[in-house]
Amino acid sequence: MLLRQNRIKDPLGDRVFMAFNYLFLTLILLVVLYPLLYIVSSSFSSSRAVIAGQVWLLPVEFNLKAYASIFRSTQLMMGYYNTIIYTVFGTIINVALTIMIAYPISKKTFYGRGFLIILLMITMFFDGGLIPTYLLVKDLELLDTRWAMWLPGAMAVFQVIVARTFFQTSIPEELGEAAQMDGCRDLRYLVSVVLPLSAPIIAVMTLMYAVGHWNAYFDALIYLRSESLFPLQYVLRNLLILNAADPQMLANTSQQLRDQGFEQVLKYALIVVASIPVLIMYPFVQKHFVKGVMIGSLKG
Amino acid sequence: MSQTTEPIQAQANFRNEMNRVAKKKESPLVKSFKRHWELYLLVVPPVLYLLIFKYIPMAGVQIAFKNYSVIQGIWGSEWVGLKHFVTFFQSPNFWLLIKNTIGISVYSLLAGFPVPILLALALNELRNGYFKKTVQMVTYAPHFISTVVMVSIIILMLSPHVGVVDRLFAFFGLPMTNFMGIPEYFKSIYVWSGVWQGMGYSSIIYIAALASVDPSLYEAARMDGASRLRKIWHIDIPALVPITIIMLILSLGSIMGVGFEKIYLMQNPLNTSASEVISTYVYKVGLIGANFSFSSAVGLFNSIINLILLVIVNSISRRVSENSLW
C-alpha cells in the first residue's frame, strides 16, 4: 500500500520538478539571448526609433546606415587589419612554442623533464607583475612595435599542461618505439605521427589562443603608441567607451552630428561588426571548446 | 697457430663490444642526448621565452624595494627597503583599495560560484535533445565576447534615457537613473554582468563531471523509487564535490586578484570611490604616473597576499576533504 502510494506520488513530484526545471532553463535562455538580440536589432534600426525607445525585440525602420558608415572609417578598418595580423602570427607563435615544450616534457626519456615542469609551474604562481614586465619590454626596445603584441604572452602555461596531458594519455608509447626501430628521428616522428594524431587538441589550442588575441586590448593599451598599430579592440574602446567619435564615420551625416541617436545605432553596429568573426566561428568550434575545457580539467 | 689466434681475436672483439655497451651505459644522459638531440634543441626557444619574459620580470620585482631611476636601471638603483610598502599602508587609499578589491571578489564569488553548478544540475536532468543543445549553445556564447564589447554593452544598456534597462524602469514608473554614475551600483553591475557572461562556460566543467557519473547509480536509485530531487541530492551533488572544491580553492586563491581589464573600462570619474581596486591603482600610479617603484610594491603586496591565501585554503582543504591542488 505504502509502496504503491509512493509510486504514484513520486512521478508527480518529478513532473512538477521538471516543469520548474524547464521554466528555470527557459528563463536563463531568455536572459542570455535577449541582450544579444536587442543589440543586433538596434544596429539595424533607424536612429529615430532607437532614441524614441521603440526597439524592443525586432528592428524598427530597418536600415543599414550605421554599417555603411562603419566601413568608411579607415581607423576601424586599420584596427581590423592589425587585429588579423596579431591574431594570425600571434597564434602561430603560441601554438609552435607550446608544442615545442609540451612534447619533450611528455616523454619519460627526456632528461630535465622534472626541472622544466617546475620551471613552468613556478610561473603560474609568481609573476613579475605589470611594471617589471613593462620595463623589460621597454629595455628590449619592443615598445610600440608589433613584437610587443606577440612576445610577452607567447606561451600560456595552462595550454602547455593541457597539451602535455594529451600527448601522454592519447599517443601510445609503442608507436614511438616502433618509429624509432625504423630509424625515425624525433622531429620527423613529431611532425608526421604525433601532430596528425593530436589534431583535436591543436584545434582547441589554436582557437583559444586566437580568441585571446582577437579580444585583447590591454597589451595595446600599455605597449603601443602609434595609431597605425592599434588593434580592433583598442579602436573600439576609443569609439565605444571613451566616445571619441571618428569624424569619417559621421561624414555625410552632418545633420546627424548632434544626433545622439545615430551615435547609439553606430555603437550597436560596431559591437556586431567586432563580434562577428568570433560568433561566426563559434557554432563550428563549440564542441571543441567543450572538449578542451574537459581535457584541461582532467589533470590540472 | 691459427687455432689459437682466432679465439683471441674473438675475445678482443667481444671486449670491444662490451666496452662500447659499457660506455653507453656509463652516461645515460649522453646517450639520451645523442639519440634525442632534436628534442633538446626543440625545447630551447620555449625555455628562452620563460627565462626572458617570465623570470627576468620576477627578478625585476626588486624595484619594489628600490628607488627606480631610469638612468641607473633596475639593478643600479639604490635600495630603500620597505619604504614604498610603508607609504602604501599609510596612504589614505589603502583601506579603500582593500575594501573594494575584497568586496568585489567576495561578491563575485558568492554570486558567480553557485550559478554554473545550478545550471549544470538543471541541464543534466534533460535528455540530449534540441532544447538542451540550444540552452548550452546560447549560454556559452557570451564567454567569447571581448571585454571591450562587454563593457560597451553594459554601458549602452544602462545609459540613461536610451538604455533598455532605464526604459524598463520608466515603464514600471521608476525614476530614471544614471546607473554607471552611482558608486553603490558598481559592484552589482560588475558582478551580475560577469555572471551573465560566464555562467554557461563555467558550467561546462561541472557538466563534464556529471556526465562521468556511473549510470548504474541512477538505475539503482530508480529501482529504490528515488525522486529526481533525491537523485540530485544523493548522486549528482556528491559527484560534483571534488571538482567544486578545486574550483573553490582556485577562486579563493585569487580573491585579491580582481581582473584589471573589465574594471578599468567600467570606471568613470563618478564611480571611482567604489571601483578603484589594487590592479587599476597599480596601472594608474605606475604607468600613467610613472611611479614604477611604488606601484611595483603595491602589485607585489597583492601577489603575496594571493599566494598566502592560496596556500592556506589549499592546506585547509587537504586536511578536511583530501582534495587539493598539490
XYZ file of C-alpha atoms in Angstrom:
626
model
C 0.000 0.000 0.000
C 2.704 2.409 1.026
C 4.788 1.325 -1.903
C 2.012 1.961 -4.363
C 1.359 5.404 -2.911
C 4.985 6.260 -3.330
C 4.960 5.054 -6.858
C 2.077 7.296 -7.772
C 3.307 10.260 -5.812
C 6.901 10.323 -6.997
C 6.313 10.756 -10.708
C 4.003 13.645 -9.867
C 6.754 15.229 -7.812
C 9.139 14.583 -10.648
C 6.803 16.158 -13.132
C 6.462 19.285 -11.011
C 10.213 19.341 -10.630
C 10.750 19.008 -14.371
C 8.263 21.782 -15.039
C 10.251 24.067 -12.771
C 13.453 22.889 -14.370
C 12.237 23.795 -17.847
C 10.960 27.112 -16.547
C 14.329 27.869 -14.964
C 16.285 26.986 -18.092
C 13.928 28.891 -20.369
C 14.361 31.918 -18.145
C 18.130 31.639 -18.343
C 17.935 31.200 -22.101
C 15.879 34.380 -22.452
C 18.086 36.364 -20.107
C 21.185 35.489 -22.122
C 19.576 35.760 -25.535
C 17.621 38.982 -25.132
C 20.513 41.455 -24.851
C 22.197 39.857 -27.855
C 19.057 40.086 -29.968
C 18.409 43.611 -28.769
C 21.873 44.754 -29.884
C 21.559 43.219 -33.325
C 18.058 44.646 -33.793
C 19.095 48.108 -32.651
C 22.006 48.132 -35.055
C 19.582 47.647 -37.958
C 17.060 50.203 -36.750
C 16.765 53.888 -37.550
C 18.293 56.304 -35.085
C 14.865 57.875 -34.571
C 13.399 54.570 -33.443
C 16.327 53.852 -31.105
C 16.232 57.259 -29.449
C 12.449 57.081 -29.112
C 12.793 53.727 -27.413
C 10.701 51.835 -29.935
C 13.102 48.951 -30.370
C 12.253 46.117 -28.033
C 12.898 42.915 -29.933
C 12.948 43.323 -33.730
C 14.478 46.109 -35.857
C 12.261 49.152 -36.330
C 12.536 51.051 -39.639
C 15.150 48.649 -40.949
C 18.240 50.272 -42.494
C 21.959 49.774 -42.937
C 23.158 53.355 -42.491
C 25.272 52.567 -39.462
C 27.045 49.724 -41.220
C 27.662 51.847 -44.283
C 29.393 54.487 -42.185
C 31.429 51.939 -40.268
C 33.034 50.670 -43.437
C 34.012 54.224 -44.331
C 36.166 54.538 -41.237
C 39.833 53.954 -42.031
C 40.603 53.916 -38.314
C 38.347 50.947 -37.795
C 39.431 49.099 -40.921
C 43.042 49.631 -39.846
C 42.160 48.131 -36.481
C 40.605 45.162 -38.196
C 43.693 44.665 -40.342
C 46.037 44.923 -37.352
C 43.992 42.521 -35.297
C 44.067 39.955 -38.076
C 47.862 40.249 -38.228
C 48.212 39.992 -34.452
C 45.857 37.043 -34.320
C 47.335 35.029 -37.189
C 51.021 35.409 -36.348
C 50.466 35.528 -32.604
C 48.578 32.253 -32.706
C 51.231 30.592 -34.861
C 53.920 31.621 -32.359
C 51.753 30.466 -29.436
C 50.982 27.050 -30.857
C 54.549 26.427 -32.013
C 56.131 27.302 -28.667
C 53.501 25.355 -26.741
C 54.106 22.173 -28.717
C 57.875 22.644 -28.641
C 57.900 22.391 -24.860
C 54.829 20.224 -24.263
C 56.009 17.352 -26.431
C 59.501 16.875 -24.935
C 58.201 17.051 -21.362
C 55.636 14.394 -22.192
C 58.487 11.922 -22.889
C 59.779 9.915 -19.952
C 63.183 9.550 -21.595
C 63.682 13.314 -21.673
C 66.263 14.453 -19.134
C 65.441 17.598 -17.249
C 61.741 16.966 -17.655
C 61.037 17.457 -13.962
C 63.108 20.610 -13.933
C 61.214 22.077 -16.876
C 57.868 21.256 -15.292
C 58.924 23.079 -12.125
C 60.164 25.980 -14.244
C 56.708 26.139 -15.813
C 54.716 25.698 -12.622
C 56.544 28.484 -10.796
C 55.365 30.969 -13.394
C 51.780 30.024 -12.618
C 52.100 31.170 -9.017
C 54.588 34.013 -9.201
C 54.981 36.674 -11.766
C 56.882 39.881 -12.017
C 53.763 41.930 -12.361
C 52.866 44.805 -14.587
C 55.730 47.226 -14.038
C 58.755 44.865 -14.242
C 57.285 43.307 -17.399
C 56.719 46.727 -18.891
C 60.280 47.760 -18.079
C 61.591 44.586 -19.697
C 59.654 45.232 -22.884
C 60.948 48.795 -22.808
C 64.562 47.680 -22.308
C 64.269 45.234 -25.187
C 63.092 48.189 -27.287
C 59.898 46.425 -28.212
C 57.667 49.313 -27.147
C 55.402 50.471 -29.931
C 56.264 47.561 -32.221
C 54.176 44.596 -33.264
C 56.523 42.333 -31.335
C 55.155 43.764 -28.090
C 51.847 42.190 -29.032
C 53.370 38.798 -29.750
C 56.271 38.126 -27.451
C 55.293 38.898 -23.838
C 52.407 36.423 -23.970
C 53.928 33.988 -26.430
C 53.023 30.890 -24.429
C 50.400 30.025 -21.836
C 51.457 27.524 -19.186
C 47.918 26.214 -18.888
C 47.906 25.246 -22.574
C 51.302 23.560 -22.205
C 49.931 21.390 -19.423
C 46.815 20.507 -21.391
C 48.888 19.573 -24.446
C 51.340 17.557 -22.382
C 48.499 15.633 -20.761
C 47.082 14.902 -24.186
C 50.416 13.679 -25.583
C 50.928 11.468 -22.547
C 47.496 9.902 -22.474
C 46.473 9.726 -26.121
C 49.628 8.837 -28.052
C 50.603 5.224 -27.352
C 54.264 4.855 -26.412
C 54.635 1.733 -28.557
C 54.133 3.953 -31.578
C 57.230 5.939 -30.719
C 59.242 2.791 -30.097
C 58.200 1.321 -33.415
C 59.109 4.511 -35.229
C 62.484 4.554 -33.529
C 63.131 0.971 -34.609
C 62.553 2.083 -38.152
C 65.133 4.794 -37.689
C 62.670 7.661 -37.498
C 64.110 10.665 -35.712
C 62.181 12.570 -33.064
C 61.364 15.635 -35.094
C 60.059 13.646 -38.017
C 58.060 11.446 -35.691
C 56.587 14.530 -34.025
C 55.644 16.154 -37.306
C 54.363 13.172 -39.223
C 52.905 10.967 -36.495
C 52.198 12.849 -33.264
C 50.827 16.091 -34.649
C 48.305 14.499 -37.030
C 47.092 12.334 -34.141
C 46.792 15.414 -31.952
C 44.602 17.392 -34.321
C 41.746 17.822 -31.801
C 43.938 19.309 -29.087
C 45.796 21.511 -31.557
C 42.473 22.795 -32.869
C 41.326 23.665 -29.366
C 44.610 25.325 -28.531
C 44.602 27.337 -31.742
C 41.078 28.531 -31.102
C 41.708 29.505 -27.516
C 44.837 31.426 -28.397
C 43.151 33.034 -31.401
C 40.145 34.222 -29.402
C 42.562 35.605 -26.825
C 44.382 37.635 -29.475
C 41.171 38.791 -31.100
C 39.747 40.070 -27.830
C 42.906 41.549 -26.314
C 43.205 45.263 -25.701
C 45.332 45.523 -22.568
C 48.692 44.883 -24.242
C 47.895 47.540 -26.808
C 46.972 49.929 -24.020
C 50.340 49.617 -22.315
C 52.765 48.907 -25.143
C 51.502 50.729 -28.230
C 51.508 54.450 -29.026
C 51.180 54.694 -32.818
C 47.702 54.767 -34.216
C 48.761 52.635 -37.179
C 49.454 49.691 -34.861
C 46.267 49.748 -32.787
C 44.221 46.553 -32.814
C 40.468 46.493 -33.256
C 39.631 46.239 -29.568
C 41.687 49.303 -28.758
C 39.984 51.309 -31.506
C 36.640 50.065 -30.246
C 37.458 51.175 -26.755
C 38.146 54.684 -28.000
C 34.961 54.769 -30.034
C 32.585 52.962 -27.700
C 33.743 53.705 -24.199
C 35.715 56.923 -24.470
C 33.170 58.252 -27.005
C 35.851 59.587 -29.311
C 33.782 59.595 -32.478
C 35.604 59.001 -35.726
C 34.825 62.001 -37.960
C 34.948 59.750 -41.020
C 32.070 57.736 -39.684
C 29.941 60.794 -39.196
C 30.870 62.285 -42.548
C 27.904 62.771 -44.911
C 25.724 62.853 -41.871
C 26.342 66.423 -40.808
C 22.764 66.993 -39.745
C 23.098 63.910 -37.603
C 26.307 65.037 -35.983
C 24.453 66.297 -32.967
C 22.006 63.448 -33.160
C 22.724 61.224 -30.206
C 20.533 58.570 -31.765
C 22.829 57.936 -34.667
C 25.793 57.543 -32.368
C 23.822 54.987 -30.420
C 22.965 52.978 -33.528
C 26.566 53.262 -34.615
C 27.698 51.759 -31.332
C 25.343 48.817 -31.675
C 26.582 48.223 -35.199
C 30.200 48.427 -34.020
C 29.521 45.791 -31.406
C 28.058 43.498 -34.041
C 30.906 44.064 -36.510
C 33.533 43.473 -33.844
C 31.993 40.261 -32.603
C 31.015 38.742 -35.939
C 34.203 36.781 -36.668
C 34.153 35.095 -33.278
C 30.423 34.466 -33.396
C 30.517 33.003 -36.908
C 33.297 30.676 -35.885
C 31.643 29.814 -32.603
C 28.966 27.272 -33.607
C 31.550 25.223 -35.502
C 34.024 25.115 -32.685
C 31.691 24.905 -29.726
C 32.204 21.177 -29.332
C 35.978 21.546 -29.493
C 35.960 24.189 -26.807
C 33.989 21.900 -24.561
C 36.496 19.127 -25.217
C 39.408 21.452 -24.473
C 37.970 22.530 -21.159
C 37.407 18.901 -20.245
C 40.943 17.777 -21.075
C 42.206 20.730 -19.076
C 40.088 19.805 -16.102
C 41.032 16.138 -16.041
C 44.539 16.880 -14.928
C 45.442 20.407 -13.997
C 98.757 -21.382 -34.590
C 95.769 -20.062 -36.359
C 93.659 -22.051 -34.000
C 94.927 -20.016 -31.063
C 94.726 -16.565 -32.651
C 91.113 -16.907 -33.597
C 89.756 -17.133 -30.040
C 91.985 -14.218 -29.066
C 90.612 -12.215 -31.943
C 87.094 -13.098 -30.923
C 87.844 -12.236 -27.358
C 89.163 -8.845 -28.398
C 86.097 -8.197 -30.499
C 83.904 -9.188 -27.605
C 85.804 -6.883 -25.270
C 85.449 -4.001 -27.687
C 81.775 -4.679 -27.934
C 81.493 -4.771 -24.149
C 83.353 -1.510 -23.874
C 81.016 0.136 -26.320
C 77.993 -1.065 -24.424
C 79.548 -0.071 -21.117
C 80.363 3.397 -22.432
C 76.759 3.822 -23.447
C 75.527 2.633 -20.096
C 78.031 4.866 -18.369
C 76.146 8.066 -19.025
C 72.507 7.672 -19.976
C 72.352 11.443 -20.226
C 74.821 11.464 -23.094
C 73.039 8.534 -24.674
C 69.668 10.201 -24.411
C 71.166 13.432 -25.663
C 72.732 11.724 -28.674
C 69.584 9.931 -29.599
C 67.133 12.739 -28.824
C 69.203 15.851 -29.545
C 66.377 17.161 -31.671
C 64.072 17.302 -28.666
C 66.657 19.161 -26.594
C 67.025 21.643 -29.400
C 63.280 21.969 -29.687
C 62.931 22.984 -26.078
C 65.410 25.866 -26.335
C 63.073 28.605 -27.672
C 60.276 27.978 -25.137
C 62.791 27.880 -22.294
C 64.369 31.110 -23.508
C 60.883 32.601 -23.580
C 60.252 31.551 -19.993
C 63.592 32.868 -18.807
C 63.330 36.196 -20.590
C 59.652 37.065 -20.278
C 58.799 35.342 -17.014
C 61.935 35.070 -14.923
C 63.611 38.398 -15.712
C 60.471 40.298 -14.627
C 60.437 38.154 -11.480
C 63.949 39.361 -10.716
C 62.755 42.832 -11.642
C 60.391 42.773 -8.684
C 63.338 44.101 -6.672
C 62.437 47.606 -7.827
C 59.676 47.437 -5.226
C 62.489 47.750 -2.661
C 64.438 50.373 -4.579
C 64.066 53.898 -5.839
C 63.915 53.208 -9.538
C 65.750 55.677 -11.666
C 65.628 55.474 -15.432
C 69.317 56.237 -15.821
C 70.595 53.610 -13.406
C 68.124 50.918 -14.429
C 66.661 48.173 -12.292
C 69.928 46.773 -10.983
C 71.713 50.066 -10.374
C 69.027 51.900 -8.457
C 69.520 52.428 -4.724
C 67.878 50.182 -2.146
C 65.262 51.777 0.096
C 63.956 48.723 1.921
C 60.260 48.695 2.728
C 59.762 52.409 2.239
C 57.209 52.042 -0.575
C 55.231 49.432 1.337
C 55.042 51.696 4.370
C 53.935 54.604 2.194
C 51.214 52.430 0.709
C 49.978 51.115 4.067
C 49.802 54.647 5.422
C 48.158 56.205 2.402
C 44.503 57.158 2.719
C 43.781 54.987 -0.339
C 44.938 51.801 1.326
C 41.759 50.778 3.112
C 39.541 51.903 0.268
C 41.507 49.754 -2.197
C 41.458 46.736 0.094
C 37.760 47.177 0.762
C 36.889 47.491 -2.920
C 39.151 44.660 -4.057
C 37.927 42.182 -1.479
C 34.345 43.405 -1.711
C 34.147 42.873 -5.453
C 35.864 39.475 -5.238
C 33.730 38.098 -2.456
C 30.565 39.336 -4.108
C 31.670 37.770 -7.426
C 32.398 34.513 -5.698
C 29.118 34.366 -3.780
C 27.048 35.243 -6.832
C 29.108 33.635 -9.537
C 30.109 30.358 -7.971
C 26.749 28.621 -7.396
C 25.096 29.658 -10.676
C 27.141 27.433 -13.037
C 26.618 24.472 -10.696
C 22.848 25.031 -10.684
C 22.882 25.357 -14.443
C 24.830 22.118 -14.817
C 22.468 20.256 -12.490
C 19.428 21.595 -14.344
C 20.867 20.698 -17.744
C 21.836 17.262 -16.540
C 18.172 16.435 -15.918
C 17.304 16.950 -19.574
C 17.563 14.345 -22.267
C 20.051 15.152 -25.032
C 17.509 16.970 -27.122
C 17.161 20.123 -29.104
C 16.267 22.258 -26.087
C 19.306 21.169 -24.110
C 21.645 21.878 -27.017
C 20.091 25.298 -27.568
C 20.457 26.284 -23.926
C 24.086 25.154 -23.914
C 24.943 26.858 -27.172
C 23.346 30.161 -26.177
C 24.720 30.300 -22.656
C 28.293 29.517 -23.761
C 28.279 32.265 -26.400
C 28.788 35.378 -24.207
C 32.085 33.933 -22.990
C 33.577 34.813 -26.379
C 32.536 38.460 -26.275
C 35.570 40.652 -25.672
C 35.854 42.734 -22.524
C 35.671 45.955 -24.507
C 32.464 44.896 -26.223
C 31.024 43.523 -22.992
C 31.594 46.801 -21.162
C 30.131 48.764 -24.078
C 27.059 46.573 -23.919
C 26.732 47.257 -20.210
C 27.119 50.996 -20.704
C 24.675 51.092 -23.622
C 22.057 49.032 -21.834
C 22.325 51.081 -18.669
C 22.687 54.536 -20.191
C 20.051 56.989 -19.004
C 17.081 57.669 -21.324
C 18.124 55.452 -24.219
C 19.278 52.292 -22.465
C 16.830 49.427 -22.414
C 17.099 48.951 -18.655
C 16.251 52.555 -17.974
C 13.285 52.309 -20.311
C 12.095 49.255 -18.410
C 12.376 51.253 -15.206
C 10.397 54.057 -16.797
C 7.805 51.534 -17.953
C 7.226 50.476 -14.368
C 7.100 54.092 -13.246
C 10.504 54.145 -11.555
C 12.714 57.223 -11.819
C 15.426 57.351 -14.472
C 18.867 56.613 -13.150
C 22.431 57.012 -14.340
C 23.447 53.539 -13.185
C 27.104 53.783 -14.113
C 27.496 57.006 -12.164
C 26.290 55.691 -8.821
C 29.041 54.079 -6.752
C 26.596 51.873 -4.826
C 25.541 50.102 -8.012
C 29.011 49.477 -9.360
C 29.700 46.160 -7.639
C 26.336 44.687 -8.597
C 26.675 45.726 -12.219
C 30.178 44.295 -12.370
C 29.281 41.031 -10.689
C 25.987 40.246 -12.398
C 27.236 41.119 -15.862
C 30.078 38.724 -15.093
C 27.609 36.028 -14.125
C 25.680 36.669 -17.340
C 28.834 36.333 -19.394
C 30.462 33.430 -17.624
C 27.827 31.092 -16.229
C 27.454 28.928 -19.330
C 31.124 28.447 -19.951
C 31.906 27.791 -16.295
C 29.176 25.161 -16.187
C 31.000 23.004 -18.779
C 33.374 21.612 -16.215
C 30.516 20.563 -13.916
C 28.534 19.101 -16.815
C 31.586 17.016 -17.668
C 31.820 15.785 -14.077
C 28.131 14.837 -14.097
C 28.485 13.035 -17.414
C 31.079 10.739 -15.891
C 28.757 9.509 -13.132
C 28.229 5.750 -13.320
C 24.764 5.195 -14.893
C 24.168 2.139 -12.701
C 23.857 4.510 -9.735
C 20.843 6.149 -11.376
C 19.424 2.708 -12.200
C 19.738 1.650 -8.601
C 18.201 4.887 -7.375
C 15.251 4.445 -9.700
C 14.735 0.882 -8.517
C 14.578 2.213 -4.983
C 11.968 4.720 -6.049
C 14.075 7.824 -5.535
C 12.638 11.064 -6.901
C 14.656 13.288 -9.209
C 15.435 15.668 -6.384
C 16.708 12.812 -4.255
C 18.850 11.587 -7.114
C 20.361 15.032 -7.434
C 20.934 15.216 -3.704
C 22.423 11.759 -3.253
C 24.195 11.140 -6.563
C 24.826 14.343 -8.502
C 25.929 16.622 -5.706
C 28.408 14.150 -4.200
C 29.791 13.627 -7.712
C 30.434 17.357 -8.021
C 32.171 17.799 -4.666
C 35.804 17.165 -5.721
C 35.796 19.469 -8.743
C 33.820 22.090 -6.816
C 36.451 22.153 -4.103
C 39.247 22.516 -6.641
C 37.421 25.390 -8.307
C 36.749 26.974 -4.932
C 40.412 26.813 -3.946
C 41.381 28.440 -7.213
C 38.887 31.260 -6.832
C 39.677 31.836 -3.170
C 43.342 31.940 -4.045
C 42.776 34.800 -6.433
C 40.423 36.749 -4.224
C 42.784 39.717 -4.201
C 43.378 39.462 -7.918
C 40.371 41.200 -9.351
C 40.844 41.448 -13.089
C 42.104 44.742 -14.376
C 40.561 44.895 -17.812
C 36.851 44.994 -17.117
C 37.016 47.229 -14.068
C 39.285 49.722 -15.769
C 36.885 50.014 -18.687
C 33.872 50.348 -16.414
C 35.425 53.132 -14.372
C 34.328 56.718 -14.706
C 35.005 59.735 -12.503
C 31.684 59.312 -10.742
C 32.139 55.734 -9.581
C 35.861 55.536 -8.708
C 35.150 55.517 -4.973
C 33.645 52.049 -5.465
C 35.582 50.869 -8.494
C 39.225 51.593 -7.704
C 40.921 48.269 -6.976
C 44.560 47.335 -6.500
C 45.212 46.381 -10.123
C 43.763 49.589 -11.556
C 45.637 51.591 -8.947
C 48.915 49.869 -9.901
C 48.316 50.744 -13.529
C 47.420 54.367 -12.869
C 50.173 55.128 -10.378
C 52.775 53.034 -12.167
C 52.370 53.508 -15.873
C 50.373 56.708 -16.111
C 52.051 58.350 -13.128
C 55.457 56.770 -13.954
C 55.912 55.895 -10.281
C 57.443 52.492 -11.031
C 58.808 51.504 -7.656
C 55.796 52.437 -5.569
C 53.419 50.761 -7.972
C 55.513 47.572 -8.060
C 55.411 47.476 -4.284
C 51.614 47.649 -4.379
C 51.491 44.909 -7.003
C 53.905 42.723 -5.068
C 51.904 43.149 -1.880
C 48.863 41.974 -3.819
C 50.536 38.860 -5.247
C 51.993 37.889 -1.884
C 48.574 38.049 -0.234
C 47.177 35.949 -3.088
C 49.859 33.328 -2.716
C 49.386 33.131 1.050
C 45.624 32.750 0.590
C 46.108 30.007 -1.964
C 48.450 28.057 0.303
C 46.153 28.440 3.341
C 42.980 27.435 1.517
C 44.732 24.524 -0.144
C 46.085 23.151 3.111
C 42.722 23.517 4.858
C 41.074 21.695 2.003
C 43.662 18.929 2.031
C 43.093 18.370 5.725
C 39.299 18.495 5.560
C 38.466 16.799 2.304
C 41.577 15.281 0.735
C 41.068 17.484 -2.310
C 43.916 19.809 -3.088
C 45.921 21.349 -5.876
C 49.186 19.798 -4.780
